[in-house]
Amino acid sequence: MSGSSPFKMRLVHLDLKGAPPKVSYLAEVFPLFHALGANGLLIEYEDMFPYEGHLRLLRAQHAYSPSEIKEILHLATLNELEVVPLVQTFGHMEFVLKHEALAHLREVAFFPNTLNPHEAESLALVGAMIDQVMELHPGARWLHVGCDEVYYLGEGEASRQWLQQEQNTKARLCLSHVKAVASYVLARHPATKPLVWDDMLRDIPEDQLSASGVPQLVEPMLWDYTADLDVHGKALLMEKYRKCGFQQLWAASAFKGATGVSQALTPIEHHLRNQMQWLQVAAHGPADTLQGIVLTGWQRYDHFSVLCELLPVGIPSLAVCLQSLLQGGFAEDVKARVENFLGIPSLEITGFTSEGAASFPGSDILALVTQVGLHLRSSVDEMLHRDRYVTGWFSSYHRRRKFVHPVMIQHIQPQALR
């Protein structure tokens, strides 16, 4: 089914740190993922994983149960979707380090995003997280250990003292932690290869990367979600990584969640262009340079941010992106195939509205979000800020205190109900 795609593996990213789907919805949508050309899932559990014991505090109140995790994996197997779990182990640790009991492991005391790499307890913590996740994912060929956007690394007190020593650098500090985590994974789970996001590695000189030992331990995932990514620059970066000793490389594009922190509707054209650029990147390197591609679908920019596009809202974009990667482009026949998969009479690529109702799982959610985003929100804003009765007698001050002049209700209510 791979068509002319240069990507042997095509993984759909499920970001569960916001609006995580019910298992019943995944049962509906996994067959569609498979039909569209996906053959794997990158599941970023964050606080939706059912951590036990001393890690139980990491669980969200509505976290999946162990039996639900097993059901998700069973559904994935039924639909020929290989699961790669993702556990953050360095940056984006807010869901862990926000807890008072673990706050002492922060790199910078005031910021809960980055783990202190100097503390032995830090490695023990992420090791315990990894072991619990792997226990429910026996036989996983890959484990993604994150390590992206490690903000404020080197700014903690322990790091400042360490960096004062000759030859110590932030790059060396980063590589030492990545190496420690990867070594732990391989020692405890020798059949599982660690994956890492590549952004913290990009600017590290070739000789330092080579000497670190990291290239023999992990497979980097080059990510870029822009519509005009630098194809030549990515080709050079891949060449650098291969020279450093990385045996396998991965790409990561986006099908949603990458164009605005509070984006409600998915700009399909942007994400289509992103896939087309990645196809060009793959064409610039030797065959099989890229092991596969992950189509990321971010649900929040981080643990504390608002939601961006819901998964059902992003399904048409995912369909366009997967089929484009599978077929090597987005010609009219590919568009027709996508419309058939989604049950959409005419799919709009450049705007947010498509002609006719769709019939894919979750299409009713897309219809509602479109109605709110394109129509209801503007009319409500108009009324709240322009109507003299609302601004004068039902302002935010009045609404907070829940009082209004009864006479004014007869002026406000008819407009509110239109």
Coordinates of C-alpha atoms in Angstrom, one line a residue:
M1 CA 0.0 0.0 0.0
S2 CA 3.0 2.3 0.2
G3 CA 2.5 3.7 -3.3
S4 CA 5.4 6.0 -4.2
S5 CA 6.1 7.1 -0.6
P6 CA 9.7 7.4 0.4
F7 CA 8.6 6.9 4.1
K8 CA 8.4 3.2 5.1
M9 CA 6.8 4.1 8.4
R10 CA 4.0 6.7 8.6
L11 CA 3.0 7.3 12.2
V12 CA 0.1 9.4 13.5
H13 CA 0.9 11.3 16.7
L14 CA -1.7 11.2 19.4
D15 CA -1.0 14.0 21.9
L16 CA -3.1 13.0 24.9
K17 CA -2.3 16.0 27.2
G18 CA -5.5 17.7 26.1
A19 CA -9.0 16.4 25.2
P20 CA -7.8 12.8 25.1
P21 CA -10.2 10.6 23.1
K22 CA -12.3 7.9 24.6
V23 CA -11.2 4.4 23.7
S24 CA -14.6 4.0 21.9
Y25 CA -13.6 6.9 19.5
L26 CA -10.2 5.4 18.9
A27 CA -12.0 2.2 17.9
E28 CA -13.8 4.2 15.2
V29 CA -10.9 6.2 13.9
F30 CA -8.1 3.6 13.9
P31 CA -9.5 1.9 10.8
L32 CA -9.6 5.2 9.0
F33 CA -6.0 5.9 9.9
H34 CA -5.0 2.6 8.4
A35 CA -7.1 3.1 5.3
L36 CA -5.5 6.5 4.8
G37 CA -2.0 5.0 4.8
A38 CA -0.8 5.1 8.4
N39 CA 1.0 2.1 9.7
G40 CA 1.9 3.3 13.2
L41 CA 1.0 5.5 16.1
L42 CA 3.2 7.7 18.3
I43 CA 1.3 7.9 21.6
E44 CA 2.3 10.7 23.9
Y45 CA 0.5 9.8 27.1
E46 CA 1.7 12.5 29.5
D47 CA -0.6 12.4 32.5
M48 CA -3.1 10.1 30.8
F49 CA -0.9 7.1 31.6
P50 CA -2.0 5.0 34.6
Y51 CA 1.2 5.4 36.7
E52 CA 1.3 3.4 39.9
G53 CA 3.0 3.5 43.2
H54 CA 5.1 6.5 44.0
L55 CA 4.3 7.8 40.5
R56 CA 0.6 7.7 41.0
L57 CA 0.5 11.5 41.6
L58 CA 1.4 12.0 37.9
R59 CA -2.0 10.6 36.7
A60 CA -4.7 12.9 35.6
Q61 CA -8.1 12.3 37.3
H62 CA -9.5 10.8 34.0
A63 CA -6.3 8.9 33.0
Y64 CA -6.7 5.7 31.1
S65 CA -6.8 2.5 33.1
P66 CA -4.3 -0.3 32.4
S67 CA -7.1 -2.3 30.8
E68 CA -7.9 0.7 28.5
I69 CA -4.2 0.9 27.5
K70 CA -4.3 -2.7 26.6
E71 CA -7.5 -2.2 24.6
I72 CA -5.9 0.7 22.7
L73 CA -2.9 -1.5 21.8
H74 CA -5.3 -4.3 20.8
L75 CA -7.2 -1.9 18.5
A76 CA -3.9 -0.7 17.1
T77 CA -2.8 -4.3 16.3
L78 CA -6.2 -5.1 14.7
N79 CA -5.6 -2.1 12.3
E80 CA -1.9 -2.8 11.7
L81 CA -0.8 0.3 13.5
E82 CA 2.5 -0.2 15.3
V83 CA 2.6 1.7 18.6
V84 CA 5.6 3.8 19.7
P85 CA 5.0 5.2 23.2
L86 CA 6.5 8.6 24.1
V87 CA 7.7 9.5 27.6
Q88 CA 9.2 13.0 28.2
T89 CA 12.5 12.7 30.1
F90 CA 14.1 16.2 30.0
G91 CA 12.1 19.1 28.7
H92 CA 8.3 19.5 28.7
M93 CA 8.2 17.9 32.2
E94 CA 5.5 20.2 33.5
F95 CA 3.1 17.4 34.3
V96 CA 5.7 15.9 36.5
L97 CA 7.6 18.9 38.0
K98 CA 4.4 20.9 38.8
H99 CA 3.9 18.6 41.8
E100 CA 5.3 19.9 45.0
A101 CA 6.8 16.5 45.9
L102 CA 8.9 16.6 42.8
A103 CA 9.6 20.4 42.5
H104 CA 13.1 19.9 43.9
L105 CA 14.1 18.2 40.7
R106 CA 13.6 21.3 38.5
E107 CA 16.5 22.7 36.7
V108 CA 15.4 26.2 37.6
A109 CA 13.4 26.3 40.9
F110 CA 10.7 28.6 39.6
F111 CA 10.1 26.8 36.2
P112 CA 8.5 23.3 36.1
N113 CA 9.4 22.5 32.4
T114 CA 13.0 21.2 32.6
L115 CA 14.5 18.4 34.7
N116 CA 17.7 18.9 36.7
P117 CA 20.2 16.6 34.9
H118 CA 22.7 16.7 37.9
E119 CA 20.5 14.9 40.4
A120 CA 20.7 11.1 40.5
E121 CA 17.0 11.2 41.6
S122 CA 16.1 12.7 38.2
L123 CA 17.4 9.7 36.3
A124 CA 15.7 7.4 38.8
L125 CA 12.4 9.2 38.3
V126 CA 12.4 9.0 34.5
G127 CA 13.7 5.5 34.7
A128 CA 10.7 4.5 36.8
M129 CA 8.4 6.3 34.3
I130 CA 10.0 4.4 31.4
D131 CA 9.7 1.0 33.1
Q132 CA 6.0 1.5 33.9
V133 CA 5.2 2.5 30.3
M134 CA 7.3 -0.3 28.9
E135 CA 5.6 -2.8 31.1
L136 CA 2.3 -2.1 29.3
H137 CA 4.1 -2.0 25.9
P138 CA 6.0 -5.3 25.8
G139 CA 7.7 -5.8 22.5
A140 CA 7.8 -2.1 21.5
R141 CA 10.5 -1.7 18.9
W142 CA 10.9 2.0 19.7
L143 CA 10.4 4.3 22.7
H144 CA 10.4 8.0 22.2
V145 CA 12.1 9.8 25.1
G146 CA 11.3 13.4 24.0
C147 CA 14.3 15.7 25.0
D148 CA 13.0 18.6 22.9
E149 CA 12.8 22.3 23.9
V150 CA 14.9 21.9 27.1
Y151 CA 14.4 25.5 28.0
Y152 CA 16.6 27.1 30.7
L153 CA 19.1 24.2 30.6
G154 CA 22.3 25.4 32.3
E155 CA 20.6 28.2 34.3
G156 CA 20.0 26.2 37.5
E157 CA 22.4 26.7 40.4
A158 CA 24.0 23.2 40.0
S159 CA 24.4 23.8 36.3
R160 CA 26.0 27.2 36.8
Q161 CA 28.6 25.7 39.0
W162 CA 29.2 22.8 36.7
L163 CA 29.6 25.1 33.7
Q164 CA 32.4 27.0 35.5
Q165 CA 34.6 24.0 35.1
E166 CA 36.9 23.9 32.1
Q167 CA 35.5 22.2 28.9
N168 CA 32.0 21.9 30.4
T169 CA 29.3 23.3 28.0
K170 CA 25.5 23.3 27.7
A171 CA 25.9 21.0 24.7
R172 CA 27.9 18.5 26.8
L173 CA 25.4 18.8 29.6
C174 CA 22.5 18.0 27.2
L175 CA 24.3 15.1 25.6
S176 CA 25.2 13.5 28.9
H177 CA 21.6 13.4 30.0
V178 CA 20.4 12.1 26.7
K179 CA 23.1 9.4 26.9
A180 CA 22.1 8.5 30.4
V181 CA 18.5 8.1 29.5
A182 CA 19.2 6.2 26.3
S183 CA 21.6 3.9 28.1
Y184 CA 19.0 3.2 30.7
V185 CA 16.4 2.2 28.1
L186 CA 18.8 -0.1 26.3
A187 CA 20.0 -1.7 29.5
R188 CA 16.5 -2.4 30.8
H189 CA 14.8 -3.0 27.4
P190 CA 17.5 -4.1 25.0
A191 CA 15.1 -4.8 22.1
T192 CA 13.8 -1.2 22.2
K193 CA 15.5 1.6 20.4
P194 CA 15.2 5.2 21.9
L195 CA 14.0 8.0 19.7
V196 CA 14.6 11.7 20.4
W197 CA 13.4 15.0 19.0
D198 CA 16.4 16.6 17.2
D199 CA 16.2 20.3 18.1
M200 CA 18.7 20.2 21.0
L201 CA 21.2 18.4 18.7
R202 CA 21.0 20.6 15.6
D203 CA 23.6 23.2 16.6
I204 CA 26.0 20.9 18.4
P205 CA 29.3 20.7 16.4
E206 CA 29.8 17.4 14.5
D207 CA 32.9 16.4 16.5
Q208 CA 31.1 16.8 19.8
L209 CA 28.2 14.8 18.7
S210 CA 30.4 12.0 17.4
A211 CA 32.5 11.9 20.5
S212 CA 29.5 11.8 22.9
G213 CA 28.5 8.3 22.1
V214 CA 24.9 9.4 21.6
P215 CA 24.7 8.6 17.9
Q216 CA 25.1 4.9 18.7
L217 CA 22.3 5.0 21.2
V218 CA 19.4 6.9 19.7
E219 CA 17.6 7.7 16.5
P220 CA 16.9 11.4 16.1
M221 CA 13.6 12.7 14.8
L222 CA 14.0 15.9 12.7
W223 CA 11.0 18.1 13.2
D224 CA 9.8 21.1 11.2
Y225 CA 6.1 22.0 10.9
T226 CA 6.4 25.1 8.7
A227 CA 5.0 25.4 5.2
D228 CA 8.2 26.7 3.7
L229 CA 10.8 24.7 5.5
D230 CA 14.4 24.9 4.2
V231 CA 14.7 21.7 2.1
H232 CA 18.4 22.2 1.4
G233 CA 19.1 23.0 5.1
K234 CA 17.4 19.8 6.2
A235 CA 19.3 17.8 3.6
L236 CA 22.6 19.2 5.1
L237 CA 21.4 18.4 8.6
M238 CA 20.7 14.8 7.7
E239 CA 24.1 14.5 6.1
K240 CA 25.7 15.9 9.3
Y241 CA 23.8 13.4 11.5
R242 CA 24.8 10.5 9.3
K243 CA 28.5 11.6 9.4
C244 CA 28.2 11.7 13.2
G245 CA 27.2 8.1 13.3
F246 CA 23.4 8.1 13.6
Q247 CA 22.3 4.9 11.8
Q248 CA 18.6 5.8 11.3
L249 CA 16.9 9.2 11.0
W250 CA 13.2 10.1 11.2
A251 CA 11.2 13.1 10.0
A252 CA 8.3 14.8 11.8
S253 CA 5.7 17.0 10.1
A254 CA 2.4 18.2 11.4
F255 CA -1.2 17.7 10.5
K256 CA -2.6 20.0 13.2
G257 CA -1.7 21.9 16.3
A258 CA 1.3 23.9 14.8
T259 CA -0.2 27.1 13.5
G260 CA -1.4 28.9 16.7
V261 CA -1.6 28.1 20.4
S262 CA -5.4 28.7 20.4
Q263 CA -6.1 27.6 16.8
A264 CA -9.7 26.1 16.6
L265 CA -9.9 25.2 12.9
T266 CA -7.1 23.5 10.9
P267 CA -5.5 25.3 7.9
I268 CA -5.2 22.3 5.7
E269 CA -3.2 24.1 3.0
H270 CA -0.4 24.9 5.4
H271 CA -0.1 21.3 6.5
L272 CA -0.3 20.0 3.0
R273 CA 2.6 22.3 2.0
N274 CA 4.6 21.0 5.0
Q275 CA 4.2 17.4 3.8
M276 CA 5.2 18.4 0.3
Q277 CA 8.4 20.0 1.6
W278 CA 9.2 16.8 3.5
L279 CA 8.8 14.8 0.4
Q280 CA 11.4 17.1 -1.2
V281 CA 13.7 16.6 1.8
A282 CA 13.4 12.8 1.4
A283 CA 14.2 13.0 -2.3
H284 CA 17.4 14.9 -1.6
G285 CA 19.0 12.1 0.4
P286 CA 19.9 8.5 -0.3
A287 CA 17.1 6.0 -0.3
D288 CA 16.0 4.9 3.1
T289 CA 17.9 7.8 4.8
L290 CA 14.7 8.4 6.7
Q291 CA 13.2 5.5 8.5
G292 CA 9.8 7.1 8.6
I293 CA 7.8 10.2 9.3
V294 CA 5.6 11.1 12.2
L295 CA 2.6 13.3 11.5
T296 CA 2.3 15.3 14.7
G297 CA -1.1 16.5 15.9
W298 CA -0.4 18.7 18.9
Q299 CA -3.3 19.1 21.3
R300 CA -1.6 21.8 23.5
Y301 CA 1.6 23.6 23.1
D302 CA 2.5 22.6 26.6
H303 CA 0.8 21.3 29.7
F304 CA -0.5 24.7 30.9
S305 CA -1.7 26.1 27.5
V306 CA -5.2 26.2 26.1
L307 CA -6.4 23.6 23.6
C308 CA -5.7 24.0 19.9
E309 CA -7.6 22.0 17.3
L310 CA -9.4 18.9 18.6
L311 CA -8.5 15.6 17.0
P312 CA -11.8 15.2 15.0
V313 CA -11.3 18.8 13.7
G314 CA -7.9 17.8 12.3
I315 CA -9.0 14.6 10.6
P316 CA -9.5 16.1 7.1
S317 CA -6.0 17.6 7.3
L318 CA -4.6 14.2 8.4
A319 CA -6.3 12.5 5.5
V320 CA -4.9 15.0 3.0
C321 CA -1.4 14.8 4.6
L322 CA -1.3 11.0 4.8
Q323 CA -2.5 10.5 1.3
S324 CA -0.1 13.0 -0.1
L325 CA 2.8 11.3 1.6
L326 CA 1.6 7.9 0.5
Q327 CA 1.0 8.9 -3.2
G328 CA 3.9 11.3 -3.4
G329 CA 1.7 14.4 -4.1
F330 CA -1.8 15.8 -4.0
A331 CA -3.3 15.6 -7.5
E332 CA -7.0 15.6 -8.3
D333 CA -7.2 11.8 -8.1
V334 CA -5.7 11.9 -4.6
K335 CA -8.2 14.7 -3.6
A336 CA -11.1 12.6 -4.8
R337 CA -9.8 9.6 -2.8
V338 CA -9.6 11.7 0.3
E339 CA -13.2 13.0 -0.2
N340 CA -14.4 9.4 -0.6
F341 CA -12.6 8.4 2.6
L342 CA -14.1 11.3 4.6
G343 CA -17.6 11.3 3.0
I344 CA -17.2 14.9 1.9
P345 CA -18.7 15.9 -1.4
S346 CA -16.1 18.7 -2.0
L347 CA -13.2 19.2 0.3
E348 CA -11.9 22.8 0.7
I349 CA -8.1 23.0 1.1
T350 CA -7.6 26.7 1.2
G351 CA -10.4 27.7 3.6
F352 CA -12.2 26.3 6.6
T353 CA -15.5 25.3 5.0
S354 CA -16.2 22.3 2.8
E355 CA -19.4 21.7 0.7
G356 CA -21.8 19.3 2.2
A357 CA -21.8 17.2 5.4
A358 CA -19.0 14.8 6.1
S359 CA -19.4 11.2 7.5
F360 CA -16.1 10.4 9.1
P361 CA -15.9 9.6 12.8
G362 CA -16.1 12.9 14.7
S363 CA -17.4 14.9 11.7
D364 CA -20.2 16.3 13.8
I365 CA -17.6 17.8 16.2
L366 CA -16.0 19.5 13.2
A367 CA -19.3 20.9 12.1
L368 CA -20.0 22.3 15.5
V369 CA -16.5 23.9 15.9
T370 CA -16.8 25.4 12.4
Q371 CA -20.2 26.9 13.3
V372 CA -18.8 28.4 16.5
G373 CA -15.5 29.5 15.0
L374 CA -16.7 31.1 11.8
H375 CA -20.2 32.3 12.8
L376 CA -21.3 32.2 16.4
R377 CA -18.1 33.7 17.9
S378 CA -18.2 36.8 15.7
S379 CA -21.9 37.5 16.4
V380 CA -21.4 37.1 20.1
D381 CA -18.4 39.4 20.1
E382 CA -20.4 41.9 18.1
M383 CA -23.2 41.8 20.6
L384 CA -21.0 41.9 23.7
H385 CA -18.9 44.9 22.5
R386 CA -21.3 46.9 20.2
D387 CA -24.8 46.6 21.6
R388 CA -25.6 49.6 23.8
Y389 CA -27.8 47.6 26.2
V390 CA -25.2 45.0 26.7
T391 CA -22.3 47.4 27.1
G392 CA -24.3 49.7 29.3
W393 CA -26.4 47.3 31.5
F394 CA -24.8 43.8 31.0
S395 CA -21.1 44.4 30.9
S396 CA -18.4 42.0 32.1
Y397 CA -18.8 43.7 35.5
H398 CA -22.5 43.0 35.6
R399 CA -22.0 39.4 34.4
R400 CA -19.3 38.6 37.0
R401 CA -21.7 39.9 39.8
K402 CA -24.7 38.3 38.2
F403 CA -27.1 41.3 38.2
V404 CA -28.9 43.2 35.6
H405 CA -31.7 45.8 35.4
P406 CA -34.9 43.7 34.8
V407 CA -36.1 46.3 32.2
M408 CA -33.0 45.7 30.1
I409 CA -33.7 42.0 29.8
Q410 CA -36.4 42.7 27.3
H411 CA -33.9 44.5 25.0
I412 CA -31.1 42.0 25.4
Q413 CA -32.9 38.7 25.3
P414 CA -34.4 38.8 21.8
Q415 CA -31.0 39.5 20.3
A416 CA -29.3 36.8 22.3
L417 CA -31.8 34.2 21.1
R418 CA -31.6 35.1 17.4

